[in-house]
PDB file of C-alpha atoms in Angstrom:
ATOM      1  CA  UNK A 959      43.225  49.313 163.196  1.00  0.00           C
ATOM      2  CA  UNK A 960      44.766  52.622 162.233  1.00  0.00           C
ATOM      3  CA  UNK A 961      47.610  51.655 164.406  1.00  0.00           C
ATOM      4  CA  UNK A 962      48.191  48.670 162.345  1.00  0.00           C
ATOM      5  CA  UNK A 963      48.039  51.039 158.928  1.00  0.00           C
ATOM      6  CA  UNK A 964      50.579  53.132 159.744  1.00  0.00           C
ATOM      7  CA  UNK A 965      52.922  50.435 160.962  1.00  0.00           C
ATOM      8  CA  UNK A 966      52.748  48.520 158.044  1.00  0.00           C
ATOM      9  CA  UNK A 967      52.793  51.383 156.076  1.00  0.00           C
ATOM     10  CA  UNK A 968      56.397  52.529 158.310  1.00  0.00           C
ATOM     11  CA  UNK A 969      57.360  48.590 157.628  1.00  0.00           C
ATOM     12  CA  UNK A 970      56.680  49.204 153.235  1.00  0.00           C
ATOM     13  CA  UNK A 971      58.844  52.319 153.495  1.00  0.00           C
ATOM     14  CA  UNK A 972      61.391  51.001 155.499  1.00  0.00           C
ATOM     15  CA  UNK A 973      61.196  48.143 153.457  1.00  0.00           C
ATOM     16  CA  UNK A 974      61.035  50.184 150.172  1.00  0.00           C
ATOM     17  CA  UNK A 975      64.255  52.023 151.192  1.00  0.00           C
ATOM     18  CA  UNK A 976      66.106  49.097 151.977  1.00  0.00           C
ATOM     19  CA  UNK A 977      65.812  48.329 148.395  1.00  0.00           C
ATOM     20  CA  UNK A 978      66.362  50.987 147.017  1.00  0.00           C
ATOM     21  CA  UNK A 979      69.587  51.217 149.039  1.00  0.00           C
ATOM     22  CA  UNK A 980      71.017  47.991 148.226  1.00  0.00           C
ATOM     23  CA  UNK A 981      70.644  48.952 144.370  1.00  0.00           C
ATOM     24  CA  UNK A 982      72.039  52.045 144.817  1.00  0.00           C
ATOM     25  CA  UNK A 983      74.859  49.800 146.123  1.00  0.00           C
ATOM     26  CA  UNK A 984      75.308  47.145 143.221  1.00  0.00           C
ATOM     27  CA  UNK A 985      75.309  50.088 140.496  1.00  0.00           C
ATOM     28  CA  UNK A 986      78.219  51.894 142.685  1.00  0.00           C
ATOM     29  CA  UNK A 987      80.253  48.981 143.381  1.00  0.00           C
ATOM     30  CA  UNK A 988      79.903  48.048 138.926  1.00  0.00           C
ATOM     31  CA  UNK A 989      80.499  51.661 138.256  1.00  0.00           C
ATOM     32  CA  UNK A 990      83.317  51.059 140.765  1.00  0.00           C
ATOM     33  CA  UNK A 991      84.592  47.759 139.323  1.00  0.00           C
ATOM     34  CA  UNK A 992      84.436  48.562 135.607  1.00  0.00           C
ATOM     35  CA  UNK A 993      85.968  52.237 136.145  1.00  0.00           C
ATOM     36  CA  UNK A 994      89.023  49.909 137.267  1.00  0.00           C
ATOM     37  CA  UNK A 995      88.854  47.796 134.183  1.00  0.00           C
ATOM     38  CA  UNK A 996      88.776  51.007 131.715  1.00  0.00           C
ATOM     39  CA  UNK A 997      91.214  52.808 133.482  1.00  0.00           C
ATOM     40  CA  UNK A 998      93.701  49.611 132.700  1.00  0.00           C
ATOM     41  CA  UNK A 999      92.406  47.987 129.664  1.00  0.00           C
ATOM     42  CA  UNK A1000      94.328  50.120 127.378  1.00  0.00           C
ATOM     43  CA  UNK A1001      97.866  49.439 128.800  1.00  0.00           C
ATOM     44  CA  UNK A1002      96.925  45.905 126.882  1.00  0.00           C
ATOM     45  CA  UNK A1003      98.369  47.755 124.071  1.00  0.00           C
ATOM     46  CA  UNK A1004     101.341  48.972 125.897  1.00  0.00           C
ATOM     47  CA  UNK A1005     102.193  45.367 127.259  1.00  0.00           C
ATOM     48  CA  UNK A1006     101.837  44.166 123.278  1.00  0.00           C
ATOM     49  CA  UNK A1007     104.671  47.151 122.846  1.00  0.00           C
ATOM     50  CA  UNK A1008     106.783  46.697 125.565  1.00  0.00           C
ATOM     51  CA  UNK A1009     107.432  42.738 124.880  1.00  0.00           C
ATOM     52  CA  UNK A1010     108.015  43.326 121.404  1.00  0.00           C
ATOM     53  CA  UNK A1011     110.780  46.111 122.398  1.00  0.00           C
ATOM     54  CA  UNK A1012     112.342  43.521 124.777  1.00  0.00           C
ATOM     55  CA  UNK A1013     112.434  40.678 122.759  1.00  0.00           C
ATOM     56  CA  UNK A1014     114.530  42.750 120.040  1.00  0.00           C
ATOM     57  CA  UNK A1015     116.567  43.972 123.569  1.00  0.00           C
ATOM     58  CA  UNK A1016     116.939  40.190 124.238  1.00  0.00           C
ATOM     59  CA  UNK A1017     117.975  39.203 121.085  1.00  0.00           C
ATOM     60  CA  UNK A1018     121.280  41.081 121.075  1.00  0.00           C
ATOM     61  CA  UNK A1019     121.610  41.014 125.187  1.00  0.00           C
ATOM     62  CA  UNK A1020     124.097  38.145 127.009  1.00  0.00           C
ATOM     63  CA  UNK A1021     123.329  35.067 128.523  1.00  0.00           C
ATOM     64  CA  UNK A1022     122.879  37.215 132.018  1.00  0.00           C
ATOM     65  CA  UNK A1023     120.375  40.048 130.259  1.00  0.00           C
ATOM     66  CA  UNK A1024     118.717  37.472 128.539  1.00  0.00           C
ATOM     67  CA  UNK A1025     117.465  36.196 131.638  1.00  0.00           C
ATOM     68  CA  UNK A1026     116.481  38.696 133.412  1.00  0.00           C
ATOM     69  CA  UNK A1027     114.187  40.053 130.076  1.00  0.00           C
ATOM     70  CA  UNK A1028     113.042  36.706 130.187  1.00  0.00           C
ATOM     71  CA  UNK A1029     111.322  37.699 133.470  1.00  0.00           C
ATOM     72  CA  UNK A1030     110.020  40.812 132.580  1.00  0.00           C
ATOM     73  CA  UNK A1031     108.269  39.120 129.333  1.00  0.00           C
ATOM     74  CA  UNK A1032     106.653  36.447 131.518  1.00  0.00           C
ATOM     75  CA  UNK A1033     105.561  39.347 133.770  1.00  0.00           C
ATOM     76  CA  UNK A1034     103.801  41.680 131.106  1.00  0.00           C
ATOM     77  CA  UNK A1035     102.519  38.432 129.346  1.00  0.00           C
ATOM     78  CA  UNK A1036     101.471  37.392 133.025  1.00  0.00           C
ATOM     79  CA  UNK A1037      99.870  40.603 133.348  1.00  0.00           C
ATOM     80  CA  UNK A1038      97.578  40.204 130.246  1.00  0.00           C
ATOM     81  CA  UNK A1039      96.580  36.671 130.637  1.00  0.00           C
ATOM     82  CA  UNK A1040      95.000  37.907 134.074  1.00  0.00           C
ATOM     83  CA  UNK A1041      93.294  40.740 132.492  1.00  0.00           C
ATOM     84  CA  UNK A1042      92.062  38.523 130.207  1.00  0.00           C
ATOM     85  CA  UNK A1043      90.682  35.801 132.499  1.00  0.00           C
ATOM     86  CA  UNK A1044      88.944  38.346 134.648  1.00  0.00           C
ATOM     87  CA  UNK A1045      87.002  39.263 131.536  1.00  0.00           C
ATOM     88  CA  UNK A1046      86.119  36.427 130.471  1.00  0.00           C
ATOM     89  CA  UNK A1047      85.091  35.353 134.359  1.00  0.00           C
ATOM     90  CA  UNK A1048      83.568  38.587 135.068  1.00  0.00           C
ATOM     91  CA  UNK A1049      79.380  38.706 134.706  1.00  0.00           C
ATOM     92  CA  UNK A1050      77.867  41.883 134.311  1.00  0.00           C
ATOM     93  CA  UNK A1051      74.331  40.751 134.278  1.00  0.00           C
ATOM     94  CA  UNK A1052      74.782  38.298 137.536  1.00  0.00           C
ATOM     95  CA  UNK A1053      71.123  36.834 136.837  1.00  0.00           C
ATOM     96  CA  UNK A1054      69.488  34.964 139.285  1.00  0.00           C
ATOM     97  CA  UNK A1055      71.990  36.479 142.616  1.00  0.00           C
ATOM     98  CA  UNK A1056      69.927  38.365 144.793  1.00  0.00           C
ATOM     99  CA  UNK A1057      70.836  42.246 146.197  1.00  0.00           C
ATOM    100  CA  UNK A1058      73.125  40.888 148.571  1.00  0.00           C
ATOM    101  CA  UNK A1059      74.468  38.216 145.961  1.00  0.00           C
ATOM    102  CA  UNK A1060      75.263  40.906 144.305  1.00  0.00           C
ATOM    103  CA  UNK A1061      77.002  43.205 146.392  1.00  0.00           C
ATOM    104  CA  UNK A1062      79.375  40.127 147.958  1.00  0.00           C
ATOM    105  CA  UNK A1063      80.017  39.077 143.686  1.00  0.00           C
ATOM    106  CA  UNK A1064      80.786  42.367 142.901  1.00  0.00           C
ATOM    107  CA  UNK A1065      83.136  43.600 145.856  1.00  0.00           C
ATOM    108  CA  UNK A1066      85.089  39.984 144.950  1.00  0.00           C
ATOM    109  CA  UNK A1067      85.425  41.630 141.391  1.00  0.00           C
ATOM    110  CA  UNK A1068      86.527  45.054 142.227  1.00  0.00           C
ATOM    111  CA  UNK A1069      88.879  43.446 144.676  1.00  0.00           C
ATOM    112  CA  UNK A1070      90.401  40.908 141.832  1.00  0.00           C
ATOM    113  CA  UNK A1071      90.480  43.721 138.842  1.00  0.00           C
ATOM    114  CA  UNK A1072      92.600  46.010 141.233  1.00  0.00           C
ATOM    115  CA  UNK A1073      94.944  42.748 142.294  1.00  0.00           C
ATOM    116  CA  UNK A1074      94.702  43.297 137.995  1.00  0.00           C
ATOM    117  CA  UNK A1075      95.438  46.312 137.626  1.00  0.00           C
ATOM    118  CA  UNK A1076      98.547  46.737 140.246  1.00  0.00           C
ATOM    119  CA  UNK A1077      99.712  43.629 138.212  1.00  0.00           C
ATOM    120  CA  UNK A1078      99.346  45.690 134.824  1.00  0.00           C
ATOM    121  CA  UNK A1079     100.765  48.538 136.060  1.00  0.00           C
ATOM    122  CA  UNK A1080     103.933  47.303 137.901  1.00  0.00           C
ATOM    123  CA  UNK A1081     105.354  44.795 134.833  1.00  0.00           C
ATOM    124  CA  UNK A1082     104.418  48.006 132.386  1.00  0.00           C
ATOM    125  CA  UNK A1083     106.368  50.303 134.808  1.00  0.00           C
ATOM    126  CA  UNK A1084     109.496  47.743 135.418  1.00  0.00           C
ATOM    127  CA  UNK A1085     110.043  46.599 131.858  1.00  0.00           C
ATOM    128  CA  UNK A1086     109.696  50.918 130.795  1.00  0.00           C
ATOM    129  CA  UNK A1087     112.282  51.443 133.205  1.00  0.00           C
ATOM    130  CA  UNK A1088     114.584  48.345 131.844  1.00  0.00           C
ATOM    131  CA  UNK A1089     114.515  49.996 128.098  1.00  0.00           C
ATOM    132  CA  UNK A1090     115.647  53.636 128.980  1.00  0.00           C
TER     133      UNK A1090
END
Protein backbone atom coordinates (compact mmCIF):
# COMPACT_ATOMS: atom_id res chain seq x y z
CA UNK A 1 0.00 0.00 0.00
CA UNK A 2 2.72 2.50 0.78
CA UNK A 3 4.20 1.55 -2.48
CA UNK A 4 1.13 2.62 -4.20
CA UNK A 5 1.24 6.20 -2.08
CA UNK A 6 4.29 7.23 -3.13
CA UNK A 7 3.77 6.35 -6.77
CA UNK A 8 0.80 8.16 -7.11
CA UNK A 9 2.08 10.75 -5.17
CA UNK A 10 5.53 10.73 -7.88
CA UNK A 11 2.55 10.49 -10.71
CA UNK A 12 0.61 14.13 -8.95
CA UNK A 13 4.03 15.79 -9.02
CA UNK A 14 5.04 14.75 -12.21
CA UNK A 15 1.76 15.52 -13.23
CA UNK A 16 1.67 18.88 -11.32
CA UNK A 17 4.91 19.95 -13.10
CA UNK A 18 3.80 19.15 -16.38
CA UNK A 19 1.34 21.84 -15.86
CA UNK A 20 2.95 24.07 -14.55
CA UNK A 21 5.44 23.78 -17.43
CA UNK A 22 3.14 24.08 -20.21
CA UNK A 23 1.86 27.50 -18.62
CA UNK A 24 5.03 28.67 -18.11
CA UNK A 25 5.10 28.05 -21.90
CA UNK A 26 1.82 29.89 -23.16
CA UNK A 27 2.77 33.12 -20.99
CA UNK A 28 6.43 33.05 -22.77
CA UNK A 29 5.35 32.41 -26.16
CA UNK A 30 2.33 35.77 -25.52
CA UNK A 31 5.03 37.71 -23.86
CA UNK A 32 6.95 36.58 -26.97
CA UNK A 33 4.22 37.32 -29.54
CA UNK A 34 2.98 40.67 -28.24
CA UNK A 35 6.70 42.00 -27.54
CA UNK A 36 6.71 41.61 -31.52
CA UNK A 37 3.51 43.51 -31.95
CA UNK A 38 4.76 46.58 -29.61
CA UNK A 39 8.01 46.66 -30.93
CA UNK A 40 6.18 47.38 -34.56
CA UNK A 41 2.92 48.92 -33.82
CA UNK A 42 4.25 52.34 -33.73
CA UNK A 43 5.87 52.41 -37.25
CA UNK A 44 1.83 52.55 -38.07
CA UNK A 45 2.48 56.13 -37.65
CA UNK A 46 5.53 56.21 -39.74
CA UNK A 47 3.76 54.29 -42.70
CA UNK A 48 0.75 57.15 -42.29
CA UNK A 49 4.01 59.64 -42.83
CA UNK A 50 5.85 58.08 -45.33
CA UNK A 51 2.73 57.71 -47.92
CA UNK A 52 1.74 61.10 -47.37
CA UNK A 53 5.51 62.28 -48.26
CA UNK A 54 5.31 60.11 -51.43
CA UNK A 55 2.17 60.99 -52.68
CA UNK A 56 3.31 64.83 -52.69
CA UNK A 57 6.81 63.07 -54.35
CA UNK A 58 4.37 61.48 -56.88
CA UNK A 59 2.50 64.29 -57.65
CA UNK A 60 5.30 66.28 -59.27
CA UNK A 61 7.38 62.90 -60.39
CA UNK A 62 7.08 61.51 -64.35
CA UNK A 63 5.12 58.94 -65.74
CA UNK A 64 8.29 56.44 -64.88
CA UNK A 65 8.60 57.76 -60.93
CA UNK A 66 5.09 57.72 -60.68
CA UNK A 67 5.10 54.16 -60.99
CA UNK A 68 7.48 53.01 -59.16
CA UNK A 69 5.96 55.30 -55.89
CA UNK A 70 2.97 53.68 -56.85
CA UNK A 71 4.62 50.47 -55.56
CA UNK A 72 6.05 51.65 -52.60
CA UNK A 73 2.45 53.15 -51.49
CA UNK A 74 0.78 49.77 -52.10
CA UNK A 75 3.67 48.29 -50.05
CA UNK A 76 3.45 50.54 -46.81
CA UNK A 77 -0.44 50.49 -47.23
CA UNK A 78 0.11 46.59 -47.69
CA UNK A 79 2.09 46.64 -44.67
CA UNK A 80 -0.67 48.19 -42.43
CA UNK A 81 -3.61 46.34 -43.66
CA UNK A 82 -1.64 43.13 -42.38
CA UNK A 83 -0.93 44.63 -39.12
CA UNK A 84 -4.25 45.37 -38.90
CA UNK A 85 -5.81 41.99 -39.75
CA UNK A 86 -3.52 40.22 -37.36
CA UNK A 87 -5.12 42.33 -34.67
CA UNK A 88 -8.19 41.98 -35.32
CA UNK A 89 -7.55 37.90 -35.85
CA UNK A 90 -5.34 37.66 -32.97
CA UNK A 91 -7.14 36.24 -29.45
CA UNK A 92 -5.51 36.92 -26.38
CA UNK A 93 -7.85 35.10 -24.15
CA UNK A 94 -7.98 31.76 -26.52
CA UNK A 95 -10.95 30.35 -24.24
CA UNK A 96 -11.88 27.00 -24.44
CA UNK A 97 -8.06 25.69 -26.28
CA UNK A 98 -6.40 23.55 -24.00
CA UNK A 99 -2.35 23.94 -22.86
CA UNK A 100 -1.30 22.47 -25.93
CA UNK A 101 -4.08 24.43 -27.98
CA UNK A 102 -2.48 27.01 -26.80
CA UNK A 103 1.02 26.68 -27.34
CA UNK A 104 0.39 25.39 -31.28
CA UNK A 105 -2.23 28.97 -31.54
CA UNK A 106 0.24 30.99 -30.17
CA UNK A 107 3.59 29.85 -31.97
CA UNK A 108 1.16 30.32 -35.38
CA UNK A 109 0.84 34.01 -34.03
CA UNK A 110 4.34 34.83 -33.18
CA UNK A 111 5.26 33.23 -36.46
CA UNK A 112 2.55 35.51 -38.54
CA UNK A 113 3.30 38.96 -36.45
CA UNK A 114 7.10 38.53 -37.36
CA UNK A 115 6.06 37.61 -41.28
CA UNK A 116 4.30 41.34 -39.92
CA UNK A 117 6.75 42.90 -38.77
CA UNK A 118 9.63 42.11 -41.56
CA UNK A 119 6.72 43.37 -43.83
CA UNK A 120 6.51 46.74 -41.72
CA UNK A 121 9.89 47.17 -41.53
CA UNK A 122 11.14 46.56 -45.14
CA UNK A 123 8.30 48.99 -47.07
CA UNK A 124 9.20 51.68 -44.04
CA UNK A 125 12.95 51.16 -44.82
CA UNK A 126 12.56 51.16 -48.89
CA UNK A 127 10.17 54.07 -49.27
CA UNK A 128 12.85 56.17 -46.37
CA UNK A 129 15.49 55.37 -48.65
CA UNK A 130 13.38 56.54 -51.96
CA UNK A 131 12.81 60.22 -50.24
CA UNK A 132 16.51 61.07 -49.31
Amino acid sequence: MKILSKVSLILFAVIALSCESKEKEVEKLKTETIAIHDEVMPKMDDIMKLKKSLKIKQDSANENEQGNIQNLIIALEESDKAMMNWMRNYDPRMEGMSDAEKIEYLKNQKSSISEVSDKMKQSIAEAEEYLK
